[in-house]
Amino acid sequence: MTATLAAESLTLVPGTVVLDEIAGARGPWSAVVRAGDVLTIVDLHGNQAVDTLIYSAADHAVRYDAAATVSAQGGLFLTTGSVLRANDGSALMTIVGDEVGNHDTVGGACSQESNTLRYGHHTRHQHACVENFLIEGARWGLGKRDMVSNINFFMNVPVDADGTLGIVDGLSAPGKRLALRAEVDALVLVSNCPQINNPCNGFDPTEVRMIVTREEQS
């Protein structure tokens, strides 16, 4: 099973493993990924959305900006070669490996409020991505004002010609991987999405594996 394989065998970019952790189903995760290091995200069971925010570790006011990223690359979806840019236009991380080929920039993060609006008041009690971000972000001194539009890795959000978008079955599968190289010391904040009211997690949120590797020095 992918969750028990040696981390070295799962990385898309060779290197020395410096961090190997499981982001629990429905839960948050965070770490500082040093410049030059590579974060590999492993979708252990398939069809799991990984909501992600990125900040400069040196200055949290420098943070992932969806508009800057989409504008610079000339497209909505992320894959190998996509540069994740900050609000000042600088590069935070680059996708250097991708076994899925399509990651969402526009779907946003679920919240208790949006769940109520979309799915009914009976969902108001359900934990959501915004709560994960706030809980984990507080560990780094981040609050609600620091929450911005996020990336949804592994999430499939097609956009029609008229601008209509939907959340549909994912394109990922058990063991599929994504690799991100940090261009600066980057704080990566994740909500391993707990959504059960739409297909983004196959209605069954599951664990993902987070592996950070460092290039071996010759």
PDB file of C-alpha atoms in Angstrom:
ATOM      1  CA  MET A   1       0.000   0.000   0.000  1.00  0.00           C
ATOM      2  CA  THR A   2       1.264   3.482  -0.891  1.00  0.00           C
ATOM      3  CA  ALA A   3       0.966   4.696   2.700  1.00  0.00           C
ATOM      4  CA  THR A   4       3.566   2.163   3.836  1.00  0.00           C
ATOM      5  CA  LEU A   5       6.061   2.396   0.956  1.00  0.00           C
ATOM      6  CA  ALA A   6       9.435   4.016   1.591  1.00  0.00           C
ATOM      7  CA  ALA A   7       9.225   7.754   0.991  1.00  0.00           C
ATOM      8  CA  GLU A   8      12.231   7.650  -1.365  1.00  0.00           C
ATOM      9  CA  SER A   9      10.270   5.384  -3.726  1.00  0.00           C
ATOM     10  CA  LEU A  10       7.369   7.838  -3.949  1.00  0.00           C
ATOM     11  CA  THR A  11       9.129  11.093  -4.762  1.00  0.00           C
ATOM     12  CA  LEU A  12       8.934  12.412  -8.312  1.00  0.00           C
ATOM     13  CA  VAL A  13      12.237  14.278  -7.910  1.00  0.00           C
ATOM     14  CA  PRO A  14      15.205  12.401  -6.398  1.00  0.00           C
ATOM     15  CA  GLY A  15      16.569  13.711  -3.125  1.00  0.00           C
ATOM     16  CA  THR A  16      17.093  13.132   0.554  1.00  0.00           C
ATOM     17  CA  VAL A  17      13.844  12.862   2.512  1.00  0.00           C
ATOM     18  CA  VAL A  18      13.685  15.585   5.181  1.00  0.00           C
ATOM     19  CA  LEU A  19       9.981  15.274   6.054  1.00  0.00           C
ATOM     20  CA  ASP A  20       7.443  12.489   5.638  1.00  0.00           C
ATOM     21  CA  GLU A  21       4.008  12.980   7.190  1.00  0.00           C
ATOM     22  CA  ILE A  22       0.398  11.955   6.703  1.00  0.00           C
ATOM     23  CA  ALA A  23      -2.236  14.663   6.419  1.00  0.00           C
ATOM     24  CA  GLY A  24      -5.218  13.023   8.046  1.00  0.00           C
ATOM     25  CA  ALA A  25      -8.594  12.708   6.390  1.00  0.00           C
ATOM     26  CA  ARG A  26     -10.575  15.958   6.815  1.00  0.00           C
ATOM     27  CA  GLY A  27      -7.694  17.611   8.668  1.00  0.00           C
ATOM     28  CA  PRO A  28      -5.122  20.400   8.237  1.00  0.00           C
ATOM     29  CA  TRP A  29      -1.369  20.216   7.652  1.00  0.00           C
ATOM     30  CA  SER A  30       1.428  22.762   7.335  1.00  0.00           C
ATOM     31  CA  ALA A  31       5.188  23.035   7.013  1.00  0.00           C
ATOM     32  CA  VAL A  32       7.890  25.397   5.806  1.00  0.00           C
ATOM     33  CA  VAL A  33       9.452  24.030   2.621  1.00  0.00           C
ATOM     34  CA  ARG A  34      12.923  25.513   2.212  1.00  0.00           C
ATOM     35  CA  ALA A  35      14.003  27.089  -1.074  1.00  0.00           C
ATOM     36  CA  GLY A  36      15.123  24.361  -3.472  1.00  0.00           C
ATOM     37  CA  ASP A  37      13.352  21.585  -1.576  1.00  0.00           C
ATOM     38  CA  VAL A  38      10.553  19.626  -3.268  1.00  0.00           C
ATOM     39  CA  LEU A  39       7.184  18.788  -1.721  1.00  0.00           C
ATOM     40  CA  THR A  40       5.585  15.649  -3.143  1.00  0.00           C
ATOM     41  CA  ILE A  41       1.876  15.216  -2.394  1.00  0.00           C
ATOM     42  CA  VAL A  42       0.648  11.636  -2.736  1.00  0.00           C
ATOM     43  CA  ASP A  43      -3.078  11.063  -3.219  1.00  0.00           C
ATOM     44  CA  LEU A  44      -3.085   7.794  -1.272  1.00  0.00           C
ATOM     45  CA  HIS A  45      -6.599   6.574  -2.042  1.00  0.00           C
ATOM     46  CA  GLY A  46      -7.474   8.697  -5.077  1.00  0.00           C
ATOM     47  CA  ASN A  47      -9.998  11.460  -5.722  1.00  0.00           C
ATOM     48  CA  GLN A  48      -8.999  13.557  -2.679  1.00  0.00           C
ATOM     49  CA  ALA A  49      -8.978  17.349  -2.993  1.00  0.00           C
ATOM     50  CA  VAL A  50      -6.018  19.044  -1.288  1.00  0.00           C
ATOM     51  CA  ASP A  51      -6.827  22.724  -0.690  1.00  0.00           C
ATOM     52  CA  THR A  52      -3.569  24.681  -0.460  1.00  0.00           C
ATOM     53  CA  LEU A  53      -2.352  28.159   0.468  1.00  0.00           C
ATOM     54  CA  ILE A  54       1.275  29.291   0.105  1.00  0.00           C
ATOM     55  CA  TYR A  55       3.062  32.167   1.848  1.00  0.00           C
ATOM     56  CA  SER A  56       6.617  33.449   1.905  1.00  0.00           C
ATOM     57  CA  ALA A  57       7.979  32.127   5.188  1.00  0.00           C
ATOM     58  CA  ALA A  58       9.938  35.370   5.614  1.00  0.00           C
ATOM     59  CA  ASP A  59       6.933  37.654   5.066  1.00  0.00           C
ATOM     60  CA  HIS A  60       3.400  36.277   5.258  1.00  0.00           C
ATOM     61  CA  ALA A  61       2.099  39.372   3.459  1.00  0.00           C
ATOM     62  CA  VAL A  62       3.688  37.849   0.334  1.00  0.00           C
ATOM     63  CA  ARG A  63       1.220  35.089  -0.489  1.00  0.00           C
ATOM     64  CA  TYR A  64      -0.197  32.997  -3.308  1.00  0.00           C
ATOM     65  CA  ASP A  65      -2.265  35.029  -5.734  1.00  0.00           C
ATOM     66  CA  ALA A  66      -4.606  33.165  -8.071  1.00  0.00           C
ATOM     67  CA  ALA A  67      -5.032  36.096 -10.478  1.00  0.00           C
ATOM     68  CA  ALA A  68      -1.277  36.668 -10.807  1.00  0.00           C
ATOM     69  CA  THR A  69      -0.690  32.950 -11.375  1.00  0.00           C
ATOM     70  CA  VAL A  70      -3.434  32.512 -13.965  1.00  0.00           C
ATOM     71  CA  SER A  71      -2.521  35.723 -15.793  1.00  0.00           C
ATOM     72  CA  ALA A  72       1.194  34.904 -15.986  1.00  0.00           C
ATOM     73  CA  GLN A  73       0.668  31.416 -17.393  1.00  0.00           C
ATOM     74  CA  GLY A  74      -2.294  32.320 -19.596  1.00  0.00           C
ATOM     75  CA  GLY A  75      -4.537  29.529 -18.356  1.00  0.00           C
ATOM     76  CA  LEU A  76      -6.784  28.510 -15.475  1.00  0.00           C
ATOM     77  CA  PHE A  77      -5.473  25.052 -14.703  1.00  0.00           C
ATOM     78  CA  LEU A  78      -2.192  24.001 -13.136  1.00  0.00           C
ATOM     79  CA  THR A  79       0.193  21.239 -14.188  1.00  0.00           C
ATOM     80  CA  THR A  80       3.903  20.590 -14.730  1.00  0.00           C
ATOM     81  CA  GLY A  81       5.694  23.888 -15.371  1.00  0.00           C
ATOM     82  CA  SER A  82       3.083  26.068 -13.690  1.00  0.00           C
ATOM     83  CA  VAL A  83       4.664  28.738 -11.495  1.00  0.00           C
ATOM     84  CA  LEU A  84       2.638  29.585  -8.394  1.00  0.00           C
ATOM     85  CA  ARG A  85       3.006  33.332  -8.011  1.00  0.00           C
ATOM     86  CA  ALA A  86       2.566  35.728  -5.116  1.00  0.00           C
ATOM     87  CA  ASN A  87       0.629  38.987  -4.966  1.00  0.00           C
ATOM     88  CA  ASP A  88       3.828  40.857  -5.885  1.00  0.00           C
ATOM     89  CA  GLY A  89       4.347  38.662  -8.964  1.00  0.00           C
ATOM     90  CA  SER A  90       7.259  36.711  -7.515  1.00  0.00           C
ATOM     91  CA  ALA A  91       7.529  32.927  -7.775  1.00  0.00           C
ATOM     92  CA  LEU A  92       6.685  30.962  -4.627  1.00  0.00           C
ATOM     93  CA  MET A  93       6.705  27.389  -5.945  1.00  0.00           C
ATOM     94  CA  THR A  94       6.852  25.598  -9.306  1.00  0.00           C
ATOM     95  CA  ILE A  95       5.116  22.352 -10.243  1.00  0.00           C
ATOM     96  CA  VAL A  96       7.993  20.109 -11.352  1.00  0.00           C
ATOM     97  CA  GLY A  97       6.123  16.820 -11.574  1.00  0.00           C
ATOM     98  CA  ASP A  98       2.458  15.925 -12.066  1.00  0.00           C
ATOM     99  CA  GLU A  99       0.753  12.583 -12.683  1.00  0.00           C
ATOM    100  CA  VAL A 100      -2.760  14.049 -12.930  1.00  0.00           C
ATOM    101  CA  GLY A 101      -2.321  17.005 -15.304  1.00  0.00           C
ATOM    102  CA  ASN A 102      -5.102  19.312 -14.170  1.00  0.00           C
ATOM    103  CA  HIS A 103      -5.468  21.185 -10.870  1.00  0.00           C
ATOM    104  CA  ASP A 104      -8.042  23.841  -9.967  1.00  0.00           C
ATOM    105  CA  THR A 105      -7.435  27.536  -9.314  1.00  0.00           C
ATOM    106  CA  VAL A 106     -11.023  28.867  -9.127  1.00  0.00           C
ATOM    107  CA  GLY A 107     -13.174  26.515  -7.020  1.00  0.00           C
ATOM    108  CA  GLY A 108     -12.167  28.019  -3.687  1.00  0.00           C
ATOM    109  CA  ALA A 109     -12.470  26.472  -0.241  1.00  0.00           C
ATOM    110  CA  CYS A 110     -15.626  25.087   1.323  1.00  0.00           C
ATOM    111  CA  SER A 111     -16.889  26.759   4.488  1.00  0.00           C
ATOM    112  CA  GLN A 112     -19.718  26.222   6.923  1.00  0.00           C
ATOM    113  CA  GLU A 113     -21.483  29.180   5.322  1.00  0.00           C
ATOM    114  CA  SER A 114     -21.104  27.943   1.743  1.00  0.00           C
ATOM    115  CA  ASN A 115     -22.181  24.449   2.759  1.00  0.00           C
ATOM    116  CA  THR A 116     -25.372  25.899   4.219  1.00  0.00           C
ATOM    117  CA  LEU A 117     -26.033  27.932   1.070  1.00  0.00           C
ATOM    118  CA  ARG A 118     -25.348  25.101  -1.359  1.00  0.00           C
ATOM    119  CA  TYR A 119     -26.532  22.011   0.478  1.00  0.00           C
ATOM    120  CA  GLY A 120     -28.948  23.118   3.192  1.00  0.00           C
ATOM    121  CA  HIS A 121     -28.962  24.272   6.787  1.00  0.00           C
ATOM    122  CA  HIS A 122     -28.540  20.701   8.045  1.00  0.00           C
ATOM    123  CA  THR A 123     -24.865  20.873   6.914  1.00  0.00           C
ATOM    124  CA  ARG A 124     -24.076  23.921   9.082  1.00  0.00           C
ATOM    125  CA  HIS A 125     -22.291  21.830  11.725  1.00  0.00           C
ATOM    126  CA  GLN A 126     -19.943  20.153   9.234  1.00  0.00           C
ATOM    127  CA  HIS A 127     -16.236  20.938   9.465  1.00  0.00           C
ATOM    128  CA  ALA A 128     -14.932  22.650   6.324  1.00  0.00           C
ATOM    129  CA  CYS A 129     -11.720  23.840   4.664  1.00  0.00           C
ATOM    130  CA  VAL A 130     -11.941  27.422   5.926  1.00  0.00           C
ATOM    131  CA  GLU A 131     -12.011  26.120   9.494  1.00  0.00           C
ATOM    132  CA  ASN A 132      -8.977  23.918   8.763  1.00  0.00           C
ATOM    133  CA  PHE A 133      -7.076  26.890   7.348  1.00  0.00           C
ATOM    134  CA  LEU A 134      -7.914  29.072  10.344  1.00  0.00           C
ATOM    135  CA  ILE A 135      -6.969  26.397  12.879  1.00  0.00           C
ATOM    136  CA  GLU A 136      -3.660  25.548  11.212  1.00  0.00           C
ATOM    137  CA  GLY A 137      -2.881  29.111  10.199  1.00  0.00           C
ATOM    138  CA  ALA A 138      -3.146  30.243  13.823  1.00  0.00           C
ATOM    139  CA  ARG A 139      -0.022  28.185  14.546  1.00  0.00           C
ATOM    140  CA  TRP A 140       1.879  30.594  12.282  1.00  0.00           C
ATOM    141  CA  GLY A 141       0.205  33.814  13.383  1.00  0.00           C
ATOM    142  CA  LEU A 142      -2.254  33.863  10.485  1.00  0.00           C
ATOM    143  CA  GLY A 143      -5.895  34.863  10.826  1.00  0.00           C
ATOM    144  CA  LYS A 144      -9.010  35.337   8.731  1.00  0.00           C
ATOM    145  CA  ARG A 145      -7.613  38.435   7.001  1.00  0.00           C
ATOM    146  CA  ASP A 146      -4.747  36.280   5.687  1.00  0.00           C
ATOM    147  CA  MET A 147      -7.047  33.806   3.923  1.00  0.00           C
ATOM    148  CA  VAL A 148      -7.029  34.248   0.133  1.00  0.00           C
ATOM    149  CA  SER A 149      -8.237  32.268  -2.875  1.00  0.00           C
ATOM    150  CA  ASN A 150      -6.581  28.871  -2.698  1.00  0.00           C
ATOM    151  CA  ILE A 151      -5.394  26.135  -5.021  1.00  0.00           C
ATOM    152  CA  ASN A 152      -7.295  22.838  -5.094  1.00  0.00           C
ATOM    153  CA  PHE A 153      -4.785  20.152  -6.002  1.00  0.00           C
ATOM    154  CA  PHE A 154      -6.312  16.979  -7.505  1.00  0.00           C
ATOM    155  CA  MET A 155      -9.746  18.661  -7.733  1.00  0.00           C
ATOM    156  CA  ASN A 156     -11.575  18.643 -11.068  1.00  0.00           C
ATOM    157  CA  VAL A 157     -13.470  21.888 -11.776  1.00  0.00           C
ATOM    158  CA  PRO A 158     -14.245  22.171 -15.509  1.00  0.00           C
ATOM    159  CA  VAL A 159     -15.166  25.622 -16.812  1.00  0.00           C
ATOM    160  CA  ASP A 160     -17.620  25.900 -19.710  1.00  0.00           C
ATOM    161  CA  ALA A 161     -17.373  28.492 -22.475  1.00  0.00           C
ATOM    162  CA  ASP A 162     -20.023  30.650 -20.773  1.00  0.00           C
ATOM    163  CA  GLY A 163     -18.030  30.711 -17.534  1.00  0.00           C
ATOM    164  CA  THR A 164     -20.141  28.113 -15.731  1.00  0.00           C
ATOM    165  CA  LEU A 165     -18.077  25.850 -13.515  1.00  0.00           C
ATOM    166  CA  GLY A 166     -18.852  22.687 -11.618  1.00  0.00           C
ATOM    167  CA  ILE A 167     -17.236  20.295  -9.177  1.00  0.00           C
ATOM    168  CA  VAL A 168     -17.189  16.812 -10.682  1.00  0.00           C
ATOM    169  CA  ASP A 169     -15.475  13.462 -10.197  1.00  0.00           C
ATOM    170  CA  GLY A 170     -11.710  13.824  -9.851  1.00  0.00           C
ATOM    171  CA  LEU A 171      -9.097  12.805 -12.405  1.00  0.00           C
ATOM    172  CA  SER A 172      -6.736  11.343  -9.817  1.00  0.00           C
ATOM    173  CA  ALA A 173      -6.366   7.735  -8.666  1.00  0.00           C
ATOM    174  CA  PRO A 174      -4.738   5.905  -5.755  1.00  0.00           C
ATOM    175  CA  GLY A 175      -1.029   6.736  -5.566  1.00  0.00           C
ATOM    176  CA  LYS A 176      -1.066   9.655  -8.029  1.00  0.00           C
ATOM    177  CA  ARG A 177       1.537  12.311  -7.196  1.00  0.00           C
ATOM    178  CA  LEU A 178       2.301  15.990  -7.587  1.00  0.00           C
ATOM    179  CA  ALA A 179       5.695  17.642  -6.920  1.00  0.00           C
ATOM    180  CA  LEU A 180       6.270  21.299  -6.036  1.00  0.00           C
ATOM    181  CA  ARG A 181       9.704  22.943  -5.849  1.00  0.00           C
ATOM    182  CA  ALA A 182       9.982  25.870  -3.462  1.00  0.00           C
ATOM    183  CA  GLU A 183      11.518  28.946  -5.090  1.00  0.00           C
ATOM    184  CA  VAL A 184      11.709  30.707  -1.702  1.00  0.00           C
ATOM    185  CA  ASP A 185      11.323  29.458   1.846  1.00  0.00           C
ATOM    186  CA  ALA A 186       7.591  28.765   1.593  1.00  0.00           C
ATOM    187  CA  LEU A 187       4.972  28.172   4.250  1.00  0.00           C
ATOM    188  CA  VAL A 188       2.545  25.638   2.815  1.00  0.00           C
ATOM    189  CA  LEU A 189      -0.855  25.486   4.495  1.00  0.00           C
ATOM    190  CA  VAL A 190      -3.188  22.608   3.578  1.00  0.00           C
ATOM    191  CA  SER A 191      -6.749  21.628   4.266  1.00  0.00           C
ATOM    192  CA  ASN A 192      -7.155  17.985   3.328  1.00  0.00           C
ATOM    193  CA  CYS A 193     -10.699  18.710   2.240  1.00  0.00           C
ATOM    194  CA  PRO A 194     -13.491  17.301   4.467  1.00  0.00           C
ATOM    195  CA  GLN A 195     -16.285  17.975   1.948  1.00  0.00           C
ATOM    196  CA  ILE A 196     -18.865  15.147   1.706  1.00  0.00           C
ATOM    197  CA  ASN A 197     -21.663  16.944  -0.159  1.00  0.00           C
ATOM    198  CA  ASN A 198     -20.117  16.981  -3.652  1.00  0.00           C
ATOM    199  CA  PRO A 199     -17.856  14.602  -5.647  1.00  0.00           C
ATOM    200  CA  CYS A 200     -14.537  16.439  -5.029  1.00  0.00           C
ATOM    201  CA  ASN A 201     -13.498  13.718  -2.540  1.00  0.00           C
ATOM    202  CA  GLY A 202     -15.639  10.930  -3.930  1.00  0.00           C
ATOM    203  CA  PHE A 203     -17.943  11.600  -0.937  1.00  0.00           C
ATOM    204  CA  ASP A 204     -15.305   9.898   1.247  1.00  0.00           C
ATOM    205  CA  PRO A 205     -12.406  12.112   2.449  1.00  0.00           C
ATOM    206  CA  THR A 206      -9.119  10.212   2.790  1.00  0.00           C
ATOM    207  CA  GLU A 207      -5.504  10.722   3.885  1.00  0.00           C
ATOM    208  CA  VAL A 208      -2.732  12.142   1.722  1.00  0.00           C
ATOM    209  CA  ARG A 209       1.021  11.821   2.217  1.00  0.00           C
ATOM    210  CA  MET A 210       3.319  14.852   2.310  1.00  0.00           C
ATOM    211  CA  ILE A 211       7.005  14.214   1.526  1.00  0.00           C
ATOM    212  CA  VAL A 212       9.690  16.878   1.386  1.00  0.00           C
ATOM    213  CA  THR A 213      13.014  16.090  -0.263  1.00  0.00           C
ATOM    214  CA  ARG A 214      16.269  18.018  -0.575  1.00  0.00           C
ATOM    215  CA  GLU A 215      18.677  17.762  -3.495  1.00  0.00           C
ATOM    216  CA  GLU A 216      21.657  15.652  -2.594  1.00  0.00           C
ATOM    217  CA  GLN A 217      24.898  17.605  -2.505  1.00  0.00           C
ATOM    218  CA  SER A 218      27.768  16.125  -4.528  1.00  0.00           C
TER     219      SER A 218
END
